[in-house]
């Protein structure tokens, strides 16, 4: 299994071919459309992360010693970015998730989406992903 | 002074309109959130700090006298802007939110009682909901909410049926920030006053577009935000009828608002100073007065005509987009158009058109109860100012079409 660092680099090189903002966004929209939806039973209020602009649902569970995330959003660009986050953090150990930074988002030119002013639920989602990792780690110990 | 009879002459007054955003010329259609500032406003504030600054109402020295005269001159300008009877009725605030909080807090200190009712509508901005929820909690009064019709108007039948002698205060928005609806506030005020209620009109979105005459409206309070009417952020006015302001207690305590202070008892200063504790934002007040003069130079007729043309042109052009749904279709609208496009999320459309240099607002517009009523997550809102052009509307509509093509 590739490490968080390896998957991040893979995402960066994938976006390196996309020069124009339009191509990047089209790619994100594609990713958003192909992201497996969160299952209906997990699309419940407890899993909802409210943003001013768009909403995000996040669910996490342990599979052996790795964390599995599923997520969804009502906005497709937000969903595309979620797809990237999940690709990087999925199937990783809690301690690795806790140590992860999201520098790759900056490198691919999407930093503005993680700005608190966007209020699209993404910043809260990252916080929530780390909270899950922390909780799973505490449980395991 | 130069005439402002053409859009090009008006645009020259606003330096920021020359800015580029994401390598595109800025198209600024987020005026309902905050309008841009003309040079005269920027210069008035800068000149004050360069030549005249000192604290007001306090000093024996020359500069303090100059600053006080300028500040009180700004108050007179705003009295004239609202056609209030006296400068005692003009309280400088940081904006509409503070104006409403001032009244709500004051009324919750012994004026409102259990059994009284505070009336608002479903169309209100959060800043005209939450302060009243707080006032209701502290005073024991009940919050009563008037329905909105599906096309985005106040349901007048519901209003009349809920209005009673229990209604102590009615707080209502003049122009809806989320829908653009112009409410019949004069008629509403007359009905509310007939049952003995006080009336507050939230004029944050009306003052930039519609000539205000508080004596003609006959309201007890009127609030506006300077930054939405070409003035600086942090500026605003609360108009309060003199006899009502004398009747209600102060909101903040501090310097300037007192007559005498001992540890046993403090007597309050006369109006308007009773409501202006602490050093005010002098520069903001001067900037706001300059914005008022700028609006007078333009005239509301010209503002209304330009904006009505833009609104109607934009509505027509947007109407060409397949799957568009306008939210708020009241016959009388001002300043803003809200819409959704089937199969797209407002935030996605807003994100893409921002990349094309177009600034609009997306989301719930701080009117969550209204969005919930319509069962929508939010809208895309284009809002206009006197400096906007039909070419900008074209750029905006083209950008929206491009976004829809990418998203669908």
Coordinates of C-alpha atoms in Angstrom, one line a residue:
Chain A
X1 CA 0.0 0.0 0.0
X2 CA 1.3 3.4 -1.0
X3 CA 2.1 5.9 1.8
X4 CA 0.3 9.2 2.2
X5 CA 3.3 10.9 0.8
X6 CA 3.4 8.7 -2.3
X7 CA -0.3 9.2 -3.1
X8 CA 0.1 12.9 -2.6
X9 CA 3.0 13.0 -5.1
X10 CA 0.9 11.0 -7.5
X11 CA -2.0 13.5 -7.3
X12 CA 0.5 16.4 -7.8
X13 CA 2.0 14.8 -10.9
X14 CA -1.5 14.1 -12.3
X15 CA -2.5 17.8 -11.9
X16 CA 0.9 18.9 -13.3
X17 CA -0.5 18.1 -16.8
X18 CA -3.4 20.5 -16.3
X19 CA -2.1 24.0 -17.0
X20 CA -5.3 26.0 -17.2
X21 CA -7.7 26.5 -14.3
X22 CA -10.5 25.3 -16.4
X23 CA -8.8 21.9 -17.0
X24 CA -8.2 21.5 -13.3
X25 CA -11.8 22.3 -12.5
X26 CA -13.1 20.0 -15.2
X27 CA -10.9 17.3 -13.7
X28 CA -12.3 18.0 -10.2
X29 CA -15.8 17.9 -11.5
X30 CA -15.1 14.5 -13.1
X31 CA -13.6 13.3 -9.8
X32 CA -16.7 14.6 -8.0
X33 CA -19.0 12.7 -10.3
X34 CA -17.1 9.5 -9.9
X35 CA -16.6 9.6 -6.1
X36 CA -18.6 6.7 -4.6
X37 CA -21.4 8.3 -2.7
X38 CA -21.6 7.8 1.0
X39 CA -24.1 5.0 1.7
X40 CA -27.6 6.3 2.4
X41 CA -27.6 5.1 6.0
X42 CA -24.4 7.1 6.7
X43 CA -25.9 10.3 5.1
X44 CA -27.4 11.2 8.4
X45 CA -27.4 14.4 10.5
X46 CA -24.6 13.1 12.9
X47 CA -22.3 12.8 9.9
X48 CA -23.1 16.2 8.4
X49 CA -20.5 18.9 8.5
X50 CA -22.2 22.2 7.8
X51 CA -20.6 25.0 5.8
X52 CA -22.1 28.3 4.8
X53 CA -21.7 27.4 1.1
X54 CA -22.0 23.7 0.8
X55 CA -22.4 20.7 3.0
X56 CA -20.2 17.6 3.6
X57 CA -21.1 14.2 5.0
X58 CA -18.2 12.2 6.4
X59 CA -18.1 8.6 7.8
X60 CA -15.1 6.7 9.0
X61 CA -14.6 3.1 10.2
X62 CA -11.7 0.8 11.0
X63 CA -10.7 -2.0 8.7
X64 CA -8.0 -3.9 10.5
X65 CA -5.5 -1.3 11.5
X66 CA -6.4 1.1 8.7
X67 CA -9.1 3.8 8.5
X68 CA -11.7 3.8 5.8
X69 CA -13.4 7.1 4.9
X70 CA -16.5 7.7 2.8
X71 CA -17.8 11.2 2.2
X72 CA -20.2 13.2 0.1
X73 CA -21.1 16.8 -0.7
X74 CA -24.0 18.6 -2.3
X75 CA -21.6 20.7 -4.3
X76 CA -19.6 18.9 -7.1
X77 CA -16.3 20.9 -6.8
X78 CA -16.3 20.4 -3.1
X79 CA -16.9 16.7 -3.8
X80 CA -14.0 16.6 -6.2
X81 CA -11.6 17.9 -3.6
X82 CA -13.0 15.5 -1.1
X83 CA -12.3 12.7 -3.6
X84 CA -8.6 13.8 -3.6
X85 CA -8.5 14.0 0.2
X86 CA -10.0 10.5 0.6
X87 CA -7.6 9.1 -2.1
X88 CA -4.7 10.4 0.0
X89 CA -5.9 9.5 3.5
X90 CA -7.9 6.3 2.9
X91 CA -6.6 2.9 4.0
X92 CA -3.9 4.5 6.2
X93 CA -3.0 4.0 9.8
X94 CA -4.5 6.5 12.3
X95 CA -1.0 7.8 13.3
X96 CA -0.1 8.5 9.7
X97 CA -3.4 10.4 9.2
X98 CA -2.7 12.5 12.3
X99 CA 0.8 13.4 10.9
X100 CA -0.4 14.2 7.4
X101 CA -0.2 17.7 6.0
X102 CA -2.2 18.8 3.0
X103 CA 0.6 20.6 1.2
X104 CA -0.4 18.9 -2.1
X105 CA -3.6 20.9 -2.2
X106 CA -1.4 24.1 -2.3
X107 CA 0.9 22.5 -4.9
X108 CA -2.0 21.7 -7.3
X109 CA -3.3 25.3 -7.0
X110 CA -6.4 24.7 -5.0
X111 CA -5.3 26.3 -1.7
X112 CA -8.1 28.8 -1.8
X113 CA -10.6 26.0 -1.2
X114 CA -9.1 25.3 2.1
X115 CA -9.4 28.9 3.2
X116 CA -11.8 29.4 6.1
X117 CA -13.5 32.2 4.2
X118 CA -14.8 29.7 1.7
X119 CA -16.8 28.1 4.4
X120 CA -17.5 25.0 2.2
X121 CA -17.1 22.5 5.0
X122 CA -13.7 21.3 3.8
X123 CA -11.6 22.8 6.6
X124 CA -14.0 21.3 9.1
X125 CA -13.9 18.0 7.2
X126 CA -10.1 17.7 7.5
X127 CA -10.4 18.5 11.2
X128 CA -13.0 15.8 11.5
X129 CA -10.9 13.2 9.6
X130 CA -8.1 13.8 12.1
X131 CA -10.5 13.6 15.0
X132 CA -11.6 10.2 13.8
X133 CA -8.0 9.1 13.5
X134 CA -7.3 10.3 17.0
X135 CA -10.3 8.5 18.3
X136 CA -9.4 5.2 16.6
X137 CA -5.8 5.5 17.8
X138 CA -7.0 6.1 21.4
X139 CA -9.3 3.1 21.1
X140 CA -6.6 0.8 19.8
X141 CA -4.3 1.8 22.7
Chain B
X1 CA -17.8 69.5 -9.2
X2 CA -17.8 67.2 -12.2
X3 CA -21.2 66.0 -13.4
X4 CA -22.0 62.3 -12.9
X5 CA -24.4 62.0 -15.8
X6 CA -22.7 59.1 -17.6
X7 CA -21.8 55.7 -16.4
X8 CA -18.3 56.2 -17.5
X9 CA -18.0 59.4 -15.4
X10 CA -19.4 57.5 -12.4
X11 CA -17.1 54.5 -12.9
X12 CA -14.1 56.9 -12.9
X13 CA -15.0 57.8 -9.4
X14 CA -14.4 54.2 -8.3
X15 CA -10.7 53.2 -8.6
X16 CA -11.2 49.6 -7.6
X17 CA -13.3 48.9 -10.8
X18 CA -10.0 49.0 -12.7
X19 CA -8.7 46.0 -10.8
X20 CA -8.1 42.6 -12.4
X21 CA -9.3 39.3 -10.8
X22 CA -7.9 36.0 -12.0
X23 CA -6.6 37.8 -15.1
X24 CA -10.0 39.1 -16.0
X25 CA -11.3 42.6 -15.6
X26 CA -13.3 42.7 -12.4
X27 CA -17.1 42.5 -12.7
X28 CA -18.4 43.4 -9.3
X29 CA -22.0 42.2 -8.7
X30 CA -21.8 41.7 -5.0
X31 CA -23.0 45.1 -4.0
X32 CA -25.7 43.9 -1.6
X33 CA -22.9 42.5 0.5
X34 CA -20.8 45.7 0.3
X35 CA -20.6 48.3 -2.4
X36 CA -17.3 49.8 -3.6
X37 CA -16.2 53.3 -2.6
X38 CA -15.8 56.5 -4.6
X39 CA -12.7 58.6 -4.4
X40 CA -14.5 61.4 -2.5
X41 CA -15.2 59.0 0.3
X42 CA -11.7 57.6 0.4
X43 CA -10.2 61.1 0.3
X44 CA -12.5 62.5 3.0
X45 CA -11.3 59.8 5.4
X46 CA -7.7 60.1 4.5
X47 CA -7.8 63.9 4.6
X48 CA -9.3 63.8 8.1
X49 CA -6.4 61.7 9.4
X50 CA -3.8 63.8 7.6
X51 CA -5.1 67.2 8.7
X52 CA -7.8 67.1 11.3
X53 CA -7.8 64.1 13.6
X54 CA -8.4 64.4 17.3
X55 CA -10.9 63.1 19.8
X56 CA -14.4 64.6 19.6
X57 CA -16.5 66.4 22.2
X58 CA -13.7 66.4 24.8
X59 CA -10.8 68.7 24.2
X60 CA -10.3 72.3 24.8
X61 CA -7.7 72.5 22.0
X62 CA -8.1 73.5 18.4
X63 CA -8.0 70.1 16.7
X64 CA -10.6 68.7 19.0
X65 CA -12.9 71.6 18.1
X66 CA -12.3 71.0 14.4
X67 CA -12.9 67.3 14.6
X68 CA -16.0 67.8 16.7
X69 CA -17.4 70.3 14.1
X70 CA -16.7 67.9 11.3
X71 CA -18.3 65.0 13.2
X72 CA -21.4 67.0 14.1
X73 CA -21.5 68.2 10.5
X74 CA -21.6 64.6 9.4
X75 CA -24.5 64.1 11.8
X76 CA -26.4 67.0 10.2
X77 CA -25.7 65.5 6.8
X78 CA -27.2 62.2 7.8
X79 CA -30.2 63.9 9.4
X80 CA -30.8 65.5 6.0
X81 CA -30.2 62.2 4.2
X82 CA -33.0 60.6 6.2
X83 CA -35.1 63.7 6.6
X84 CA -35.1 63.3 10.4
X85 CA -36.6 66.2 12.4
X86 CA -33.5 66.7 14.5
X87 CA -29.8 65.6 14.8
X88 CA -30.8 64.3 18.3
X89 CA -32.4 61.4 16.4
X90 CA -29.2 60.4 14.5
X91 CA -27.0 57.9 16.4
X92 CA -23.8 56.8 14.7
X93 CA -23.3 53.0 14.8
X94 CA -21.0 50.5 13.2
X95 CA -23.8 49.4 10.9
X96 CA -27.3 47.9 10.7
X97 CA -26.4 45.0 13.0
X98 CA -25.3 47.3 15.8
X99 CA -28.4 49.5 15.2
X100 CA -30.7 46.6 15.7
X101 CA -28.8 45.2 18.6
X102 CA -28.9 48.7 20.2
X103 CA -32.7 48.8 20.1
X104 CA -33.2 45.1 21.0
X105 CA -30.8 45.3 24.0
X106 CA -32.3 48.6 25.2
X107 CA -35.8 47.3 25.0
X108 CA -34.9 44.1 26.8
X109 CA -33.9 46.1 29.8
X110 CA -37.2 46.7 31.4
X111 CA -39.2 48.0 28.4
X112 CA -40.4 44.7 27.0
X113 CA -42.4 42.5 29.4
X114 CA -43.8 39.0 29.5
X115 CA -47.0 39.0 27.5
X116 CA -45.6 41.5 25.0
X117 CA -44.9 40.4 21.4
X118 CA -42.1 41.2 19.1
X119 CA -43.0 40.8 15.4
X120 CA -40.6 40.0 12.6
X121 CA -41.1 38.3 9.2
X122 CA -39.7 35.1 7.6
X123 CA -37.7 37.3 5.2
X124 CA -35.4 38.8 7.8
X125 CA -31.6 38.7 7.8
X126 CA -30.1 36.8 10.8
X127 CA -29.2 40.2 12.2
X128 CA -32.9 41.1 12.4
X129 CA -33.8 37.7 13.9
X130 CA -31.2 36.8 16.5
X131 CA -31.1 40.1 18.5
X132 CA -34.9 39.7 18.9
X133 CA -34.6 36.1 20.0
X134 CA -32.1 37.4 22.6
X135 CA -34.5 40.2 23.6
X136 CA -37.3 37.7 23.9
X137 CA -35.3 35.4 26.1
X138 CA -34.2 38.2 28.5
X139 CA -37.5 40.0 28.7
X140 CA -40.0 37.1 28.5
X141 CA -41.7 38.6 25.4
X142 CA -42.8 36.3 22.6
X143 CA -41.3 36.4 19.1
X144 CA -44.0 36.3 16.4
X145 CA -43.0 35.6 12.8
X146 CA -45.1 36.7 9.8
X147 CA -45.2 34.4 6.8
X148 CA -43.7 35.0 3.3
X149 CA -45.6 34.1 0.2
X150 CA -44.1 31.7 -2.4
X151 CA -43.1 34.6 -4.7
X152 CA -41.3 36.3 -1.9
X153 CA -43.6 38.9 -0.4
X154 CA -44.8 39.5 3.1
X155 CA -48.1 37.7 3.5
X156 CA -50.2 40.7 4.4
X157 CA -53.2 38.6 5.5
X158 CA -51.0 36.8 7.9
X159 CA -49.4 40.1 9.1
X160 CA -52.8 41.6 9.9
X161 CA -54.0 38.4 11.6
X162 CA -51.0 38.2 13.8
X163 CA -50.9 42.0 14.7
X164 CA -52.6 42.9 17.9
X165 CA -52.4 45.2 20.9
X166 CA -49.9 42.8 22.3
X167 CA -47.4 43.7 19.5
X168 CA -45.0 46.0 21.2
X169 CA -42.5 46.2 18.4
X170 CA -42.4 45.3 14.7
X171 CA -39.0 44.9 13.1
X172 CA -39.1 44.5 9.3
X173 CA -36.8 44.6 6.4
X174 CA -37.4 47.3 3.8
X175 CA -35.6 45.5 0.9
X176 CA -34.8 41.8 1.2
X177 CA -31.1 41.1 0.8
X178 CA -31.8 37.5 -0.4
X179 CA -34.7 38.2 -2.7
X180 CA -34.6 41.9 -3.6
X181 CA -38.3 42.3 -2.7
X182 CA -39.3 45.9 -1.8
X183 CA -41.7 45.7 1.1
X184 CA -44.6 48.1 1.6
X185 CA -43.1 49.4 4.8
X186 CA -45.2 52.6 4.9
X187 CA -48.4 50.6 4.9
X188 CA -47.0 48.1 7.4
X189 CA -45.9 50.9 9.7
X190 CA -49.2 52.6 9.6
X191 CA -51.0 49.3 10.6
X192 CA -48.5 48.6 13.4
X193 CA -48.7 52.1 14.8
X194 CA -52.5 51.8 14.8
X195 CA -52.3 49.1 17.4
X196 CA -49.7 51.0 19.4
X197 CA -46.5 49.1 18.3
X198 CA -43.1 50.7 17.7
X199 CA -41.7 50.0 14.3
X200 CA -38.1 49.5 13.3
X201 CA -37.2 49.4 9.6
X202 CA -34.1 47.5 8.5
X203 CA -32.9 49.8 5.7
X204 CA -29.5 48.1 5.1
X205 CA -30.6 47.2 1.5
X206 CA -32.9 50.1 0.8
X207 CA -30.8 53.1 1.7
X208 CA -28.4 52.5 -1.3
X209 CA -31.3 52.4 -3.8
X210 CA -34.4 54.2 -2.5
X211 CA -34.8 57.8 -1.1
X212 CA -35.6 57.5 2.6
X213 CA -37.8 59.9 4.5
X214 CA -38.3 58.7 8.0
X215 CA -41.0 61.3 8.7
X216 CA -43.0 60.2 5.8
X217 CA -42.5 56.5 6.7
X218 CA -43.5 57.5 10.2
X219 CA -41.3 54.7 11.7
X220 CA -39.8 54.9 15.2
X221 CA -36.4 53.4 14.2
X222 CA -34.6 53.1 10.9
X223 CA -31.2 51.5 10.5
X224 CA -28.7 51.7 7.7
X225 CA -25.1 50.5 6.9
X226 CA -22.7 52.9 5.4
X227 CA -20.7 50.3 3.6
X228 CA -23.6 49.2 1.5
X229 CA -24.2 52.7 0.3
X230 CA -20.8 53.7 -1.0
X231 CA -19.5 54.6 2.5
X232 CA -16.9 53.0 4.6
X233 CA -17.1 49.8 6.6
X234 CA -17.8 50.4 10.3
X235 CA -20.2 53.3 9.6
X236 CA -23.9 53.4 10.1
X237 CA -26.8 55.3 11.4
X238 CA -29.7 54.4 13.7
X239 CA -32.5 56.9 13.4
X240 CA -34.7 56.9 16.5
X241 CA -37.7 59.1 17.1
X242 CA -36.8 61.6 19.8
X243 CA -39.6 60.8 22.3
X244 CA -38.9 57.1 21.9
X245 CA -35.1 57.5 22.4
X246 CA -35.8 59.5 25.5
X247 CA -38.0 56.7 26.8
X248 CA -35.7 53.8 26.4
X249 CA -32.5 53.1 28.4
X250 CA -28.9 53.3 27.1
X251 CA -27.3 50.4 25.4
X252 CA -23.6 50.8 26.2
X253 CA -22.1 52.6 29.2
X254 CA -18.9 54.6 29.1
X255 CA -17.5 58.0 28.4
X256 CA -19.4 60.6 26.4
X257 CA -22.8 59.2 27.2
X258 CA -23.0 60.5 30.8
X259 CA -24.0 63.8 32.4
X260 CA -22.6 63.1 35.9
X261 CA -21.1 60.0 37.4
X262 CA -20.8 59.1 41.1
X263 CA -20.5 55.5 42.3
X264 CA -24.0 55.7 43.6
X265 CA -25.8 57.0 40.5
X266 CA -25.0 58.1 37.0
X267 CA -27.2 60.5 35.0
X268 CA -27.2 60.2 31.3
X269 CA -26.3 62.7 28.7
X270 CA -28.9 64.1 26.4
X271 CA -29.6 62.7 22.9
X272 CA -27.9 61.5 20.8
X273 CA -24.9 61.2 23.1
X274 CA -26.8 58.9 25.5
X275 CA -26.4 56.2 22.9
X276 CA -22.9 56.9 21.8
X277 CA -20.6 55.6 24.6
X278 CA -16.8 55.7 23.9
X279 CA -14.9 57.4 21.1
X280 CA -16.9 57.0 17.9
X281 CA -15.4 56.0 14.5
X282 CA -15.0 59.6 13.5
X283 CA -13.4 58.9 10.1
X284 CA -16.1 56.4 9.2
X285 CA -18.8 58.9 10.1
X286 CA -17.1 61.5 7.9
X287 CA -16.8 59.0 5.1
X288 CA -20.5 58.1 5.4
X289 CA -21.5 61.7 5.2
X290 CA -19.4 62.0 2.0
X291 CA -21.2 59.0 0.6
X292 CA -24.5 60.7 1.4
X293 CA -23.3 63.8 -0.6
X294 CA -22.2 61.5 -3.4
X295 CA -25.6 59.9 -3.6
X296 CA -27.3 63.4 -3.6
X297 CA -25.0 64.5 -6.5
X298 CA -26.2 61.4 -8.4
X299 CA -29.8 61.6 -7.3
X300 CA -32.0 58.7 -6.5
X301 CA -33.8 59.1 -9.8
X302 CA -30.6 58.3 -11.7
X303 CA -29.6 55.5 -9.4
X304 CA -33.1 53.9 -9.6
X305 CA -33.3 54.2 -13.3
X306 CA -29.8 52.7 -14.0
X307 CA -30.3 49.9 -11.5
X308 CA -33.9 49.1 -12.8
X309 CA -32.5 48.8 -16.3
X310 CA -29.7 46.5 -15.2
X311 CA -32.1 44.3 -13.2
X312 CA -34.5 43.9 -16.1
X313 CA -31.7 43.3 -18.6
X314 CA -30.1 40.7 -16.3
X315 CA -33.4 39.0 -15.6
X316 CA -34.1 38.8 -19.4
X317 CA -30.6 37.5 -20.2
X318 CA -30.5 35.0 -17.4
X319 CA -33.9 33.8 -18.5
X320 CA -32.3 32.3 -21.6
X321 CA -30.5 29.7 -19.5
X322 CA -32.2 26.4 -19.4
X323 CA -33.3 25.2 -16.0
X324 CA -33.0 28.6 -14.3
X325 CA -35.3 29.3 -11.4
X326 CA -35.6 32.8 -10.0
X327 CA -36.1 32.9 -6.2
X328 CA -38.2 35.9 -5.3
X329 CA -40.4 37.1 -8.1
X330 CA -42.3 39.9 -6.4
X331 CA -43.4 42.7 -8.7
X332 CA -41.4 45.3 -6.8
X333 CA -37.7 44.4 -6.5
X334 CA -34.6 46.5 -6.0
X335 CA -30.9 45.8 -6.1
X336 CA -30.7 42.0 -6.3
X337 CA -31.6 39.0 -8.4
X338 CA -31.5 35.5 -6.7
X339 CA -31.6 32.3 -8.7
X340 CA -30.7 28.6 -9.0
X341 CA -30.0 26.5 -12.0
X342 CA -31.4 23.0 -12.1
X343 CA -28.7 20.3 -11.7
X344 CA -26.0 22.7 -10.3
X345 CA -25.1 23.8 -6.9
X346 CA -24.8 27.6 -6.2
X347 CA -21.4 27.3 -4.7
X348 CA -20.0 25.5 -7.8
X349 CA -21.4 28.2 -10.2
X350 CA -20.0 30.9 -7.9
X351 CA -16.6 29.2 -7.8
X352 CA -16.3 29.0 -11.6
X353 CA -17.5 32.5 -12.4
X354 CA -15.1 33.9 -9.8
X355 CA -12.3 32.3 -12.0
X356 CA -13.8 34.4 -14.8
X357 CA -13.5 37.6 -12.8
X358 CA -17.2 37.9 -11.8
X359 CA -18.0 38.5 -8.1
X360 CA -21.4 37.4 -6.9
X361 CA -22.6 36.0 -3.6
X362 CA -23.7 32.4 -3.2
X363 CA -25.1 30.6 -0.2
X364 CA -28.0 31.3 2.2
X365 CA -27.3 35.0 2.5
X366 CA -27.7 34.9 6.3
X367 CA -31.4 34.1 5.8
X368 CA -31.5 30.4 6.7
X369 CA -35.1 30.4 7.8
X370 CA -36.1 31.8 4.4
X371 CA -34.0 29.3 2.5
X372 CA -35.5 26.5 4.6
X373 CA -39.0 27.8 3.7
X374 CA -38.3 27.6 0.0
X375 CA -36.6 24.2 0.5
X376 CA -33.3 25.3 -1.2
X377 CA -29.7 25.1 0.0
X378 CA -29.1 28.7 -1.1
X379 CA -29.0 30.8 -4.2
X380 CA -26.7 32.6 -6.5
X381 CA -27.3 36.4 -6.0
X382 CA -26.2 39.1 -8.4
X383 CA -26.6 42.6 -6.9
X384 CA -26.2 45.9 -8.6
X385 CA -24.9 49.4 -8.0
X386 CA -25.1 52.5 -10.0
X387 CA -21.6 51.9 -11.6
X388 CA -22.5 48.5 -13.1
X389 CA -23.1 48.3 -16.9
X390 CA -25.0 46.1 -19.4
X391 CA -21.6 44.9 -20.7
X392 CA -20.9 43.6 -17.2
X393 CA -24.2 41.8 -17.2
X394 CA -23.3 40.2 -20.5
X395 CA -19.9 39.0 -19.1
X396 CA -21.7 37.7 -16.0
X397 CA -24.4 35.8 -18.0
X398 CA -21.8 34.3 -20.4
X399 CA -19.7 33.2 -17.3
X400 CA -22.8 31.5 -15.8
X401 CA -23.5 29.7 -19.1
X402 CA -19.9 28.5 -19.2
X403 CA -20.1 27.3 -15.6
X404 CA -23.4 25.4 -16.3
X405 CA -21.8 23.8 -19.4
X406 CA -18.9 22.6 -17.2
X407 CA -21.0 21.4 -14.4
X408 CA -23.8 19.6 -16.2

